[in-house]
Amino acid sequence: MASYTPPLRDMRFVLHEVLDVVAALKELPPHAELDADTINAVLEEGGKFAAEVLQPLNAVGDREGCRLDQVSHEVTPPAGFKEAYAQYVQGGWPALSCDPAYGGQGLPHTVNQCFYEMLNSANQAWTMYPGLTHGAYECLHAHGTADQKAMYLPKLTSGEWTGTMCLTEPHCGTDLGLLRTKAEPQADGSYRITGGKIFISSGEHNLASNIIHLVLARLPDAPSGSKGISLFVVPKFLVNADGTLGQRNGIFCSGLEHKMGIHGNATCQMTLDGAVGTLVGEPHRGLAAMFVMMNAARLGVGMQSLGLTEVAYQNAVTYAKDRRQMRSLSGPKHPDQPADTIIVHPDVRRMLLTARAYAEAGRALCVHTALLIDQELHHPDEEVRKAAADEVALLTPIVKAFITDNAWKATSECMQVYGGHGYIAEWGMEQYVRDARINMIYEGTNTIQSLDLLGRKVLGDNGKKLKAFGRRIAEFVEQEGVSEDMQEFVNPLADLGDKVTKLTTELGMKGFGNADEVGAAAVDYLRVCGHLVFAYLFARMARVALDKQGSGDPFYTAKLATARFYFAKLLPETAMLIRSARSGVKPLMEMDEALF
Amino acid sequence: MASYTPPLRDMRFVLHEVLDVVAALKELPPHAELDADTINAVLEEGGKFAAEVLQPLNAVGDREGCRLDQVSHEVTPPAGFKEAYAQYVQGGWPALSCDPAYGGQGLPHTVNQCFYEMLNSANQAWTMYPGLTHGAYECLHAHGTADQKAMYLPKLTSGEWTGTMCLTEPHCGTDLGLLRTKAEPQADGSYRITGGKIFISSGEHNLASNIIHLVLARLPDAPSGSKGISLFVVPKFLVNADGTLGQRNGIFCSGLEHKMGIHGNATCQMTLDGAVGTLVGEPHRGLAAMFVMMNAARLGVGMQSLGLTEVAYQNAVTYAKDRRQMRSLSGPKHPDQPADTIIVHPDVRRMLLTARAYAEAGRALCVHTALLIDQELHHPDEEVRKAAADEVALLTPIVKAFITDNAWKATSECMQVYGGHGYIAEWGMEQYVRDARINMIYEGTNTIQSLDLLGRKVLGDNGKKLKAFGRRIAEFVEQEGVSEDMQEFVNPLADLGDKVTKLTTELGMKGFGNADEVGAAAVDYLRVCGHLVFAYLFARMARVALDKQGSGDPFYTAKLATARFYFAKLLPETAMLIRSARSGVKPLMEMDEALF
């Protein structure tokens, strides 16, 4: 029963009116010729694919799930998934942001991210098949040998083959240093890999003729821990020298997980039994190579939750404008009807606006970060590349954890708008909540993201990256501080900026004395930083909306109203978070383990 | 894979050490002879039933769900549910707190509530079958005619028959004034009832030989709106004068809902086709009569979420003590092992302690409220009865909404402790999250609860009930304000008390000008009040723990540590809530409906 309309106007607002991405992309040689019309046309077509092909498969995918044939080890995804994937390949979508050297269309990440938002709104479970493929593409593009690139990249670019990342084992997820899968070197330079992996998204299916697994394993002489892990590429079917498919390789799906959500994606237990693979990158340096893929994947997870927030919002609004229950407390708004529509009730609006505000700021953050990635990859000035890379490093855990936590809140609020109907599968709202829940866990739990932010990205370089981002904000505050109409946005932004500086210094000093202080405050700290970033982006969006509201286009009025809602109702969370972050490690560690 | 141990020690702490319920119950004639040993023995036996009979059926109930035979309209609950119910009846458990005049054991609500916490921890979906029965019992006990009582109460007491409440229709849930089901008076004094109901929990099943439906419908001469609704009792099988079962009545299950959770409970669409019923209470006064049942049900929903919080906590602790990932940031805690158990990580403890604190305070609140109900029913002094009734009225929406919102947070945190394994059905954690979600919706959404609290219970009597509760707190603060060791609890409690007083006055004045101001602030306000109640109860628990920690029993050390965690990490939410509540209606209503 759920529906989806690609938010093209909102995307154009962020891309062109707020971030002016075309001007920024013009400085990057591969994108110098790209214009706004092309971007808009690609997104319009992409939106059609998402809304018309993928969205109708979302509920059926949830209902049917995937089936494993225990004899053949083949997995059948839900009805329609294979046909949709064929249309996706035929449309050339897998190649959107791939390297033209391998058949790609060479469009910037910035465009690809917006495309992925729409795919995820329409069908997160389906989107994980091409999503992981793109991750495998990026990892091999960055670390593969010339032979590996020639063998795999064209087919991953075209979408004829898909990819996976095989990291987790039953006893280790967060702590990959514990992994046990073994790789034995062979005389021909290849490796025979044996072990068991779990939670492998898109691990087995019939959408593509081959599946290219990127597998972490240990060489026989590997040191223990995370510095003894190597990365291998292990195709489902071996590839002959002429590019045709050879023998079935010894990597099989041995079980499917029954999960809370994303039922349409095959989450596989994979058994490797002497599977043939080749080494990617240096021996024992596999984790570093895999991190290329994981950083992209973390941004991708943020995009998944942004997509779910947007689609949950759209549906809840439709319901709230249609469903009639009770009268407005301030007097009937539709006296000719037996009751008012529920959108007249302030708390229904609070729920809707929570999702709307998180979607709008989340979109701005994701596009901003994607543009930085394009700059990191292609800017001719090394210093700009370095600065962009630093900012991407800082923002990645925020994109992943803040947006996914927000989506959990937002999809739940949107479900609540429906009352009892929200709990019923038929309406599709509870699926968004269940699907959204995994995003807080995979690709590094949100706790891990927060430790990455506070421990590594902020304190790890004495606040250098954070200060650079702070300068962005300070410049904006200085510039807008004189505008009467921006006071309501600039003042709380400046105030929160000061508080973050103070809190960071405090936590740095406390962490110096006891590293557990970092772990105790990190989750609160990440959300404070997330709000700082959102407040900054909302203030920038408000600036544009104020400039243009004279145009008479109510779009800008709505932008301002959403920004005001954000500052009034969501930003105050920082008051709680800062207090909690400052309460330190003692309330957490005081109780003896035995007393739990 | 989940397990459950009845928290008997924690219950005894609340019952006897904090609230001294035996002393309070002694003042009530029906319970004057009750002693602590009897209460403890009943709970121990009840806990065994929950842990040994119901808990093993929880996962299978979720997996199998209920089946409807479209021809016979019979519903089959999951395997084992019927047998467990037979054991429940055989053990005399349905009669626990029922009136001895109808075969009940006459134990106080206080004991029954603790029993229900355990049933819900073990299996919420199953517990809804007897839970709704008890609601129907209470409604008929309060409003039934002598004939109705004689016909139905003994069988509901024994559990031979079960009960339901049939309120919701497709177009009305919150707004029952819109309901359309019709009741036509017959010559013999009975009524023929026709219409359609949805979301009827335990609406049809094979656990009992008859199902007694309490149905809201309109008489032909009924005024429109909520003042034209009457209540009827409509048995599945008509009952002959001698008490034997007669003809099948015209009330059938016409469909089962597919839901996010509580799969083991049959959520039925019910079709009434000239079903024979008799009037309960006055014509057109059905909503008032039904509210007896709904208030009890609201407390019951709080109990459901308390049960889920407790069981999620227990399992997450077991996992956190067993699972090894990473090293403690402050240095290895188990250097002889390849990694530390995850309970050494501060954020894992934050997640566990969040659930633990919410369970402990939630239990104290539920028992405190149950004791007030016993006083309301049976205290010889009318003034005490009235004061108790007022406090129950004030606390009911807090029990319902605050505890269920907290359980949603807590079960999700406990699931997060498991990382990826939390998302997998096999571990049972994601079921707790899905089951917990309905509790925020049914028996009046949590928004409705917040309007009931702020609009009706607080502002509706000019703060009289709230002030009475405030005096409780003020007395405690005065008494403990001189104790050095209580400062850390008493100071923030007193501070929050002052803030609630101020906020209430502010909202009252704003609401006077614009009733939507009440709707805009109510949800934040309810959570602030919830924290005030929890802070008060934690302070009382801390007082007892401080007095007894010299005993050497580490139980009291743990209580103090949990209280400190609550004040440091959870209470600060009030800083956000108060700011948000004060931001008023404008940020919510500013945007034109068309712009959503």
Short mmCIF file of C-alpha atoms in Angstrom, two decimals, chain A residues 168-176 178 198-199 257-262 267 269 313 317 320-321 323-330 333-334 338-339 341 343-353 356 408-409 411-413 415-416 419-427 430 433-441 445-448 450-451 495 499 514-521 523-524 554-555 557-562 564-565 568-577 579-596, chain B residues 168-176 178 198-199 257-262 267 269 313 317 319-321 323-330 333-334 338-339 341 343-353 356 408-409 411-413 415-416 419-426 430 433-441 445-448 450-451 495 499 514-521 523-524 554-555 557-562 564-565 568-577 579-596:
data_model
loop_
_atom_site.label_atom_id
_atom_site.label_comp_id
_atom_site.label_asym_id
_atom_site.label_seq_id
_atom_site.Cartn_x
_atom_site.Cartn_y
_atom_site.Cartn_z
CA THR A 168 32.26 -11.57 9.36
CA GLU A 169 32.64 -15.02 10.94
CA PRO A 170 30.46 -16.47 13.68
CA HIS A 171 32.86 -15.50 16.44
CA CYS A 172 33.94 -12.16 15.01
CA GLY A 173 32.15 -9.20 13.53
CA THR A 174 33.45 -5.99 15.04
CA ASP A 175 36.75 -7.64 15.91
CA LEU A 176 38.01 -8.92 12.57
CA LEU A 178 39.97 -12.81 15.41
CA ILE A 198 28.27 -15.32 8.07
CA PHE A 199 26.01 -12.31 7.43
CA GLU A 257 19.54 -15.97 8.00
CA HIS A 258 16.00 -15.21 9.15
CA LYS A 259 16.10 -11.56 9.92
CA MET A 260 14.00 -8.75 11.36
CA GLY A 261 13.92 -7.00 8.00
CA ILE A 262 15.57 -6.63 4.56
CA THR A 267 21.93 -12.77 3.99
CA GLN A 269 26.21 -18.16 5.60
CA TYR A 313 7.67 10.60 5.63
CA VAL A 317 1.91 12.67 5.23
CA ALA A 320 -2.29 12.20 7.90
CA LYS A 321 -4.02 14.27 5.24
CA ARG A 323 -7.38 9.95 7.93
CA ARG A 324 -10.03 11.66 10.03
CA GLN A 325 -10.02 11.21 13.82
CA MET A 326 -11.10 13.67 16.50
CA ARG A 327 -11.39 17.43 16.34
CA SER A 328 -8.58 19.91 16.52
CA LEU A 329 -8.20 21.04 20.13
CA SER A 330 -8.43 24.64 18.93
CA LYS A 333 -11.07 22.61 11.12
CA HIS A 334 -13.43 20.68 8.84
CA PRO A 338 -17.53 14.06 11.01
CA ALA A 339 -13.95 14.63 12.17
CA THR A 341 -7.91 15.08 9.31
CA ILE A 343 -2.66 16.52 10.32
CA VAL A 344 -4.44 19.25 12.33
CA HIS A 345 -3.13 17.70 15.57
CA PRO A 346 0.15 19.28 16.76
CA ASP A 347 1.72 15.99 17.81
CA VAL A 348 1.01 14.38 14.45
CA ARG A 349 2.84 17.30 12.91
CA ARG A 350 5.72 16.81 15.33
CA MET A 351 6.06 13.22 14.14
CA LEU A 352 5.87 14.20 10.47
CA LEU A 353 8.25 17.14 10.82
CA ARG A 356 10.97 15.66 7.24
CA TRP A 408 15.11 4.58 13.37
CA LYS A 409 13.40 7.42 15.24
CA THR A 411 10.42 5.68 10.62
CA SER A 412 8.99 4.77 14.01
CA GLU A 413 7.34 8.20 14.33
CA MET A 415 4.54 4.42 11.72
CA GLN A 416 2.99 5.92 14.85
CA GLY A 419 -2.00 4.29 14.87
CA GLY A 420 -2.90 0.60 14.83
CA HIS A 421 -2.69 0.50 11.05
CA GLY A 422 1.02 1.26 11.31
CA TYR A 423 1.57 -2.07 13.03
CA ILE A 424 -0.13 -3.99 10.21
CA ALA A 425 2.09 -5.29 7.41
CA GLU A 426 -0.40 -4.33 4.70
CA TRP A 427 0.37 -0.60 5.06
CA GLU A 430 6.38 -1.37 9.85
CA VAL A 433 11.09 0.39 10.66
CA ARG A 434 12.36 -3.18 10.48
CA ASP A 435 14.52 -2.50 7.44
CA ALA A 436 15.94 0.66 9.05
CA ARG A 437 17.07 -1.25 12.13
CA ILE A 438 19.94 -3.12 10.42
CA ASN A 439 21.54 0.12 9.32
CA MET A 440 22.51 0.90 12.92
CA ILE A 441 24.37 -2.39 13.08
CA THR A 445 27.90 -0.69 14.67
CA ASN A 446 27.00 2.85 15.61
CA THR A 447 29.08 2.50 18.76
CA ILE A 448 32.09 1.66 16.57
CA SER A 450 31.29 6.90 17.50
CA LEU A 451 34.65 5.56 18.68
CA ASP A 495 26.42 28.56 20.54
CA LYS A 499 29.92 23.99 23.24
CA ASN A 514 41.49 7.09 31.20
CA ALA A 515 40.78 5.83 27.69
CA ASP A 516 37.41 4.45 28.84
CA GLU A 517 36.25 8.07 29.18
CA VAL A 518 36.33 8.20 25.39
CA GLY A 519 34.20 5.07 25.13
CA ALA A 520 31.77 6.39 27.71
CA ALA A 521 31.13 9.69 25.91
CA VAL A 523 27.93 7.90 21.37
CA ASP A 524 26.62 11.13 22.92
CA PRO A 554 5.97 28.21 -1.35
CA PHE A 555 8.80 25.66 -1.54
CA THR A 557 8.39 28.92 2.89
CA ALA A 558 8.28 25.21 3.66
CA LYS A 559 12.08 25.02 3.87
CA LEU A 560 12.12 27.82 6.42
CA ALA A 561 9.35 26.23 8.46
CA THR A 562 11.21 22.91 8.55
CA ARG A 564 12.59 26.43 12.40
CA PHE A 565 11.07 23.16 13.53
CA ALA A 568 12.99 24.39 18.11
CA LYS A 569 12.31 20.69 18.52
CA LEU A 570 15.27 18.52 17.53
CA LEU A 571 18.39 20.56 18.26
CA PRO A 572 17.53 20.75 22.01
CA GLU A 573 18.58 17.11 22.21
CA THR A 574 22.12 18.50 22.49
CA ALA A 575 21.30 19.79 25.99
CA MET A 576 20.72 16.22 27.11
CA LEU A 577 23.63 14.76 25.17
CA ARG A 579 25.10 16.63 30.04
CA SER A 580 25.22 12.89 29.56
CA ALA A 581 28.61 13.01 27.80
CA ARG A 582 30.05 15.04 30.66
CA SER A 583 28.82 12.62 33.31
CA GLY A 584 31.83 10.47 32.54
CA VAL A 585 32.71 6.84 32.86
CA LYS A 586 31.99 6.29 36.54
CA PRO A 587 28.22 5.75 36.30
CA LEU A 588 28.91 3.11 33.65
CA MET A 589 31.82 1.23 35.17
CA GLU A 590 31.06 1.55 38.88
CA MET A 591 29.04 -1.66 39.07
CA ASP A 592 30.97 -4.87 39.26
CA GLU A 593 30.43 -7.14 36.28
CA ALA A 594 29.15 -9.90 38.54
CA LEU A 595 26.29 -7.69 39.71
CA PHE A 596 24.76 -7.31 36.26
CA THR B 168 -12.10 -0.36 16.94
CA GLU B 169 -13.64 -0.20 13.49
CA PRO B 170 -11.76 0.37 10.23
CA HIS B 171 -12.52 4.08 10.17
CA CYS B 172 -12.18 4.71 13.91
CA GLY B 173 -9.68 3.78 16.55
CA THR B 174 -8.79 6.80 18.63
CA ASP B 175 -12.10 8.47 17.77
CA LEU B 176 -14.70 5.96 18.93
CA LEU B 178 -17.42 7.71 14.86
CA ILE B 198 -10.93 -4.70 13.57
CA PHE B 199 -7.80 -5.17 15.67
CA GLU B 257 -4.04 -9.21 10.65
CA HIS B 258 -0.42 -9.73 9.64
CA LYS B 259 1.49 -7.71 12.15
CA MET B 260 4.99 -6.53 13.01
CA GLY B 261 4.95 -8.60 16.19
CA ILE B 262 2.81 -10.39 18.81
CA THR B 267 -5.60 -10.04 16.03
CA GLN B 269 -11.31 -8.70 12.07
CA TYR B 313 17.98 -6.95 29.69
CA VAL B 317 23.65 -9.27 29.95
CA TYR B 319 25.45 -12.25 25.84
CA ALA B 320 27.66 -9.36 26.95
CA LYS B 321 29.35 -11.53 29.56
CA ARG B 323 30.79 -12.61 23.74
CA ARG B 324 34.40 -11.60 23.22
CA GLN B 325 35.23 -8.75 20.82
CA MET B 326 38.06 -6.23 21.02
CA ARG B 327 40.07 -5.11 24.01
CA SER B 328 38.98 -2.68 26.65
CA LEU B 329 40.24 0.79 25.70
CA SER B 330 41.81 1.06 29.14
CA LYS B 333 40.85 -7.17 31.04
CA HIS B 334 41.24 -10.84 30.07
CA PRO B 338 42.06 -13.55 22.52
CA ALA B 339 39.67 -10.69 23.31
CA THR B 341 34.09 -9.87 26.91
CA ILE B 343 30.71 -6.02 28.96
CA VAL B 344 34.06 -4.25 29.56
CA HIS B 345 33.13 -1.63 26.94
CA PRO B 346 31.50 1.47 28.46
CA ASP B 347 28.91 1.84 25.72
CA VAL B 348 27.78 -1.76 26.06
CA ARG B 349 27.23 -1.02 29.73
CA ARG B 350 25.29 2.12 28.82
CA MET B 351 22.94 0.00 26.72
CA LEU B 352 22.54 -2.63 29.43
CA LEU B 353 22.10 -0.13 32.23
CA ARG B 356 18.12 -2.20 33.75
CA TRP B 408 11.05 0.55 22.81
CA LYS B 409 14.37 2.25 23.58
CA THR B 411 14.71 -3.49 23.86
CA SER B 412 16.39 -1.82 20.91
CA GLU B 413 19.51 -1.10 22.99
CA MET B 415 19.29 -5.92 20.63
CA GLN B 416 22.17 -3.62 19.69
CA GLY B 419 25.53 -6.61 16.98
CA GLY B 420 24.49 -8.45 13.84
CA HIS B 421 23.22 -11.39 15.86
CA GLY B 422 20.58 -9.12 17.36
CA TYR B 423 18.99 -8.73 13.94
CA ILE B 424 18.69 -12.50 13.47
CA ALA B 425 15.44 -14.13 14.59
CA GLU B 426 17.22 -17.12 16.12
CA GLU B 430 14.44 -8.68 17.56
CA VAL B 433 11.61 -5.09 19.83
CA ARG B 434 8.78 -5.95 17.45
CA ASP B 435 6.48 -7.08 20.25
CA ALA B 436 7.26 -3.94 22.27
CA ARG B 437 6.26 -1.66 19.40
CA ILE B 438 2.51 -2.33 19.65
CA ASN B 439 2.45 -1.23 23.26
CA MET B 440 3.01 2.39 22.21
CA ILE B 441 -0.09 2.19 20.02
CA THR B 445 -1.74 5.79 21.49
CA ASN B 446 0.96 7.41 23.55
CA THR B 447 -0.05 10.78 22.15
CA ILE B 448 -3.55 10.18 23.51
CA SER B 450 -0.09 12.50 26.94
CA LEU B 451 -3.22 14.55 26.18
CA ASP B 495 15.21 20.59 41.11
CA LYS B 499 10.84 22.73 37.01
CA ASN B 514 -4.69 28.34 22.51
CA ALA B 515 -5.67 24.75 23.22
CA ASP B 516 -3.23 23.53 20.57
CA GLU B 517 -0.43 24.59 22.92
CA VAL B 518 -1.47 21.66 25.11
CA GLY B 519 -1.31 19.28 22.17
CA ALA B 520 2.08 20.63 21.14
CA ALA B 521 3.69 20.12 24.56
CA VAL B 523 4.24 14.32 24.70
CA ASP B 524 7.31 16.11 26.06
CA PRO B 554 25.93 -6.75 46.97
CA PHE B 555 22.29 -6.51 45.83
CA THR B 557 25.44 -1.97 45.91
CA ALA B 558 23.95 -2.79 42.52
CA LYS B 559 20.77 -0.86 43.32
CA LEU B 560 22.80 2.22 44.16
CA ALA B 561 24.90 1.91 41.03
CA THR B 562 21.79 1.65 38.87
CA ARG B 564 23.41 6.68 39.96
CA PHE B 565 23.40 5.63 36.32
CA ALA B 568 23.68 10.64 35.35
CA LYS B 569 22.58 9.25 32.01
CA LEU B 570 18.79 9.10 31.67
CA LEU B 571 17.40 11.94 33.75
CA PRO B 572 19.26 14.57 31.64
CA GLU B 573 16.66 13.89 28.94
CA THR B 574 14.49 16.32 30.87
CA ALA B 575 16.76 19.19 29.78
CA MET B 576 15.82 18.49 26.18
CA LEU B 577 12.17 17.80 26.89
CA ARG B 579 13.20 23.07 26.14
CA SER B 580 11.16 21.36 23.47
CA ALA B 581 7.93 21.64 25.48
CA ARG B 582 8.48 25.36 25.92
CA SER B 583 9.10 25.98 22.23
CA GLY B 584 5.34 26.01 21.76
CA VAL B 585 2.95 25.34 18.98
CA LYS B 586 4.31 27.70 16.33
CA PRO B 587 7.12 25.49 14.97
CA LEU B 588 4.54 22.74 14.52
CA MET B 589 1.63 24.65 13.01
CA GLU B 590 3.45 27.35 11.04
CA MET B 591 3.65 25.34 7.85
CA ASP B 592 0.54 25.24 5.73
CA GLU B 593 -0.93 21.76 5.39
CA ALA B 594 -0.56 21.91 1.62
CA LEU B 595 3.21 22.29 1.94
CA PHE B 596 3.69 18.95 3.67
#
